[in-house]
Amino acid sequence: MTSLSPTERTTLGRKRNRAATDRATLYAVLDEALICHLGVVRDGAPLVLPTGYGRDGDTLYLHGSTGATTLRTASGEVEVCVTVTLADGIVYSRSVNNHSMNYRSAVILGRARAITDRDAKMHGLHVLTDHLSPGSWEHARGVNAKEFAAVSVLALDLAEASVKLRAEGPDDEPDDVAADAAWAGVLPIRTVFGEPEPSADLPSSWAVPEHVRTRVSSPEAVGR
Amino acid sequence: MTSLSPTERTTLGRKRNRAATDRATLYAVLDEALICHLGVVRDGAPLVLPTGYGRDGDTLYLHGSTGATTLRTASGEVEVCVTVTLADGIVYSRSVNNHSMNYRSAVILGRARAITDRDAKMHGLHVLTDHLSPGSWEHARGVNAKEFAAVSVLALDLAEASVKLRAEGPDDEPDDVAADAAWAGVLPIRTVFGEPEPSADLPSSWAVPEHVRTRVSSPEAVGR
């Protein structure tokens, strides 16, 4: 069972042809991006905040240090929309109107729940750390009791989810192609990691550890 | 008057020290990012969608081809939260708990209004095009009557807005610094533009025009 479960809420209206219903695509988007945008309703109005997250199977973990925490109901749950977007390219068309972006975007709806069980919460922290900085869970000092008590972790099932994407060249009108009066193509967008900057208070004897060094993008990754 | 107008709604609770109240910082975040995340309330639940935008002075223009359009009230307005985030770096600390991200994020609250006046709508399209692809408004075929009628543009005043940012090295506990048991530093994140990919149906005689070519990131911009 690899397809998503589109519902009326996750069917995004126009351009349905851009909807991907394959769970592997959902996972790929979630695993590649670094942050999500977490939407909640506060006093009847929308509020959207950037938030760290991580995925384990069909569970999305969210850092609880956001507006969502204060919005929990008595059940410890809060209705959320989590959106994760990767910008892949700017599409230059022969007409202004057909300019577009190549992108991949996942939208997940549901009720995020605060994790209270100790082991489950520690697992959530592990997943969040592995997403932001793979290898840090093993390399850095672990979470102590005071820190553990102060942090909160939310979990959201990847049940009601959709992925939309555009991954193609310009889609021009035949008349515009025939006129040949403007350039058309895609300017790729890449997110890359630069050279690590050691902390000012780090002894100079430290080399950049492998779990950080191996993340630095190669010139090829920049696509030039 | 360069400061923002923080209200209770845009005061984001914890870590107030990370809030920037300077309008130039707001403009810089909005002008550098490519997409926003537009939050609306639909049937009482939050919905967050990636959306193109552009800024002119203290007005933000939004592509109306989103969920927001269908949510307009009789007045042509819809309550929105527009959030724009730039991820700048991954902060590796000596402790797992103090790992963080460097980022800049703008949150704008208000009522977006559909633009109906012809000249104002055309101006909004111009601003949107200049944001996504500077130079395309002059280079590509202009918007014809049919396209103009089919598109919708929303405008949102930059009145109730806040900026949060983190732009520093690790913030470790003194005990962790003294222990010197883990690497600490920042892995910079850069968004770069790769080599333009001409459309498959573009005659090979076309050179990449200057307004596209000059956007390609230099190796130095990658920060390696």
PDB file of N, CA, C and O in Angstrom, chain A residues 107-136:
ATOM      1  N   VAL A 107       1.421  18.414   2.096  1.00  0.00           N
ATOM      2  CA  VAL A 107       0.471  19.013   3.041  1.00  0.00           C
ATOM      3  C   VAL A 107      -0.119  17.894   3.890  1.00  0.00           C
ATOM      4  O   VAL A 107      -0.676  16.931   3.349  1.00  0.00           O
ATOM      5  N   ILE A 108       0.028  18.006   5.207  1.00  0.00           N
ATOM      6  CA  ILE A 108      -0.478  16.983   6.112  1.00  0.00           C
ATOM      7  C   ILE A 108      -1.460  17.622   7.078  1.00  0.00           C
ATOM      8  O   ILE A 108      -1.142  18.620   7.732  1.00  0.00           O
ATOM      9  N   LEU A 109      -2.644  17.059   7.134  1.00  0.00           N
ATOM     10  CA  LEU A 109      -3.679  17.555   8.039  1.00  0.00           C
ATOM     11  C   LEU A 109      -3.899  16.542   9.154  1.00  0.00           C
ATOM     12  O   LEU A 109      -3.721  15.343   8.963  1.00  0.00           O
ATOM     13  N   GLY A 110      -4.277  17.041  10.303  1.00  0.00           N
ATOM     14  CA  GLY A 110      -4.594  16.100  11.375  1.00  0.00           C
ATOM     15  C   GLY A 110      -4.495  16.750  12.737  1.00  0.00           C
ATOM     16  O   GLY A 110      -4.359  17.966  12.865  1.00  0.00           O
ATOM     17  N   ARG A 111      -4.583  15.913  13.738  1.00  0.00           N
ATOM     18  CA  ARG A 111      -4.501  16.389  15.122  1.00  0.00           C
ATOM     19  C   ARG A 111      -3.152  15.961  15.681  1.00  0.00           C
ATOM     20  O   ARG A 111      -2.880  14.769  15.825  1.00  0.00           O
ATOM     21  N   ALA A 112      -2.309  16.939  15.984  1.00  0.00           N
ATOM     22  CA  ALA A 112      -1.008  16.640  16.595  1.00  0.00           C
ATOM     23  C   ALA A 112      -1.223  16.439  18.088  1.00  0.00           C
ATOM     24  O   ALA A 112      -1.952  17.180  18.730  1.00  0.00           O
ATOM     25  N   ARG A 113      -0.575  15.401  18.621  1.00  0.00           N
ATOM     26  CA  ARG A 113      -0.743  15.092  20.047  1.00  0.00           C
ATOM     27  C   ARG A 113       0.584  15.284  20.777  1.00  0.00           C
ATOM     28  O   ARG A 113       1.656  14.954  20.249  1.00  0.00           O
ATOM     29  N   ALA A 114       0.498  15.820  21.967  1.00  0.00           N
ATOM     30  CA  ALA A 114       1.694  15.957  22.803  1.00  0.00           C
ATOM     31  C   ALA A 114       2.082  14.580  23.321  1.00  0.00           C
ATOM     32  O   ALA A 114       1.238  13.811  23.773  1.00  0.00           O
ATOM     33  N   ILE A 115       3.368  14.269  23.226  1.00  0.00           N
ATOM     34  CA  ILE A 115       3.851  12.971  23.707  1.00  0.00           C
ATOM     35  C   ILE A 115       4.231  13.098  25.175  1.00  0.00           C
ATOM     36  O   ILE A 115       5.035  13.960  25.541  1.00  0.00           O
ATOM     37  N   THR A 116       3.654  12.253  25.990  1.00  0.00           N
ATOM     38  CA  THR A 116       3.945  12.310  27.430  1.00  0.00           C
ATOM     39  C   THR A 116       4.750  11.101  27.898  1.00  0.00           C
ATOM     40  O   THR A 116       5.548  11.219  28.832  1.00  0.00           O
ATOM     41  N   ASP A 117       4.572   9.963  27.255  1.00  0.00           N
ATOM     42  CA  ASP A 117       5.334   8.769  27.643  1.00  0.00           C
ATOM     43  C   ASP A 117       6.831   9.036  27.495  1.00  0.00           C
ATOM     44  O   ASP A 117       7.296   9.562  26.473  1.00  0.00           O
ATOM     45  N   ARG A 118       7.599   8.670  28.521  1.00  0.00           N
ATOM     46  CA  ARG A 118       9.012   9.009  28.550  1.00  0.00           C
ATOM     47  C   ARG A 118       9.787   8.423  27.368  1.00  0.00           C
ATOM     48  O   ARG A 118      10.508   9.135  26.666  1.00  0.00           O
ATOM     49  N   ASP A 119       9.646   7.135  27.153  1.00  0.00           N
ATOM     50  CA  ASP A 119      10.398   6.494  26.071  1.00  0.00           C
ATOM     51  C   ASP A 119       9.970   7.025  24.704  1.00  0.00           C
ATOM     52  O   ASP A 119      10.807   7.243  23.817  1.00  0.00           O
ATOM     53  N   ALA A 120       8.673   7.228  24.546  1.00  0.00           N
ATOM     54  CA  ALA A 120       8.175   7.723  23.255  1.00  0.00           C
ATOM     55  C   ALA A 120       8.682   9.145  23.001  1.00  0.00           C
ATOM     56  O   ALA A 120       9.039   9.496  21.868  1.00  0.00           O
ATOM     57  N   LYS A 121       8.718   9.951  24.050  1.00  0.00           N
ATOM     58  CA  LYS A 121       9.198  11.328  23.892  1.00  0.00           C
ATOM     59  C   LYS A 121      10.692  11.342  23.573  1.00  0.00           C
ATOM     60  O   LYS A 121      11.141  12.104  22.707  1.00  0.00           O
ATOM     61  N   MET A 122      11.469  10.486  24.245  1.00  0.00           N
ATOM     62  CA  MET A 122      12.906  10.413  23.952  1.00  0.00           C
ATOM     63  C   MET A 122      13.121   9.941  22.511  1.00  0.00           C
ATOM     64  O   MET A 122      14.004  10.451  21.809  1.00  0.00           O
ATOM     65  N   HIS A 123      12.293   8.990  22.068  1.00  0.00           N
ATOM     66  CA  HIS A 123      12.389   8.545  20.675  1.00  0.00           C
ATOM     67  C   HIS A 123      12.081   9.706  19.727  1.00  0.00           C
ATOM     68  O   HIS A 123      12.767   9.886  18.711  1.00  0.00           O
ATOM     69  N   GLY A 124      11.061  10.489  20.053  1.00  0.00           N
ATOM     70  CA  GLY A 124      10.729  11.648  19.231  1.00  0.00           C
ATOM     71  C   GLY A 124      11.885  12.632  19.144  1.00  0.00           C
ATOM     72  O   GLY A 124      12.199  13.152  18.061  1.00  0.00           O
ATOM     73  N   LEU A 125      12.545  12.883  20.265  1.00  0.00           N
ATOM     74  CA  LEU A 125      13.714  13.779  20.266  1.00  0.00           C
ATOM     75  C   LEU A 125      14.838  13.221  19.393  1.00  0.00           C
ATOM     76  O   LEU A 125      15.521  13.957  18.673  1.00  0.00           O
ATOM     77  N   HIS A 126      15.007  11.899  19.452  1.00  0.00           N
ATOM     78  CA  HIS A 126      16.027  11.239  18.623  1.00  0.00           C
ATOM     79  C   HIS A 126      15.707  11.445  17.134  1.00  0.00           C
ATOM     80  O   HIS A 126      16.584  11.802  16.334  1.00  0.00           O
ATOM     81  N   VAL A 127      14.451  11.255  16.779  1.00  0.00           N
ATOM     82  CA  VAL A 127      14.042  11.416  15.375  1.00  0.00           C
ATOM     83  C   VAL A 127      14.229  12.867  14.934  1.00  0.00           C
ATOM     84  O   VAL A 127      14.730  13.136  13.830  1.00  0.00           O
ATOM     85  N   LEU A 128      13.841  13.808  15.777  1.00  0.00           N
ATOM     86  CA  LEU A 128      14.013  15.233  15.451  1.00  0.00           C
ATOM     87  C   LEU A 128      15.490  15.572  15.249  1.00  0.00           C
ATOM     88  O   LEU A 128      15.859  16.296  14.313  1.00  0.00           O
ATOM     89  N   THR A 129      16.349  15.040  16.128  1.00  0.00           N
ATOM     90  CA  THR A 129      17.786  15.319  16.020  1.00  0.00           C
ATOM     91  C   THR A 129      18.367  14.687  14.757  1.00  0.00           C
ATOM     92  O   THR A 129      19.161  15.311  14.039  1.00  0.00           O
ATOM     93  N   ASP A 130      17.959  13.451  14.468  1.00  0.00           N
ATOM     94  CA  ASP A 130      18.467  12.782  13.264  1.00  0.00           C
ATOM     95  C   ASP A 130      18.069  13.522  11.993  1.00  0.00           C
ATOM     96  O   ASP A 130      18.781  13.475  10.988  1.00  0.00           O
ATOM     97  N   HIS A 131      16.921  14.198  12.039  1.00  0.00           N
ATOM     98  CA  HIS A 131      16.493  14.920  10.842  1.00  0.00           C
ATOM     99  C   HIS A 131      17.321  16.200  10.651  1.00  0.00           C
ATOM    100  O   HIS A 131      17.808  16.473   9.559  1.00  0.00           O
ATOM    101  N   LEU A 132      17.474  16.949  11.730  1.00  0.00           N
ATOM    102  CA  LEU A 132      18.202  18.224  11.649  1.00  0.00           C
ATOM    103  C   LEU A 132      19.693  18.000  11.436  1.00  0.00           C
ATOM    104  O   LEU A 132      20.330  18.682  10.627  1.00  0.00           O
ATOM    105  N   SER A 133      20.245  17.045  12.156  1.00  0.00           N
ATOM    106  CA  SER A 133      21.703  16.899  12.189  1.00  0.00           C
ATOM    107  C   SER A 133      22.067  15.435  12.439  1.00  0.00           C
ATOM    108  O   SER A 133      22.381  15.052  13.570  1.00  0.00           O
ATOM    109  N   PRO A 134      22.026  14.640  11.369  1.00  0.00           N
ATOM    110  CA  PRO A 134      22.332  13.207  11.508  1.00  0.00           C
ATOM    111  C   PRO A 134      23.714  13.017  12.150  1.00  0.00           C
ATOM    112  O   PRO A 134      24.682  13.662  11.749  1.00  0.00           O
ATOM    113  N   GLY A 135      23.786  12.152  13.137  1.00  0.00           N
ATOM    114  CA  GLY A 135      25.048  11.883  13.811  1.00  0.00           C
ATOM    115  C   GLY A 135      25.212  12.640  15.122  1.00  0.00           C
ATOM    116  O   GLY A 135      26.024  12.259  15.966  1.00  0.00           O
ATOM    117  N   SER A 136      24.441  13.703  15.303  1.00  0.00           N
ATOM    118  CA  SER A 136      24.590  14.498  16.523  1.00  0.00           C
ATOM    119  C   SER A 136      24.092  13.748  17.761  1.00  0.00           C
ATOM    120  O   SER A 136      24.595  13.967  18.871  1.00  0.00           O
TER     121      SER A 136
END
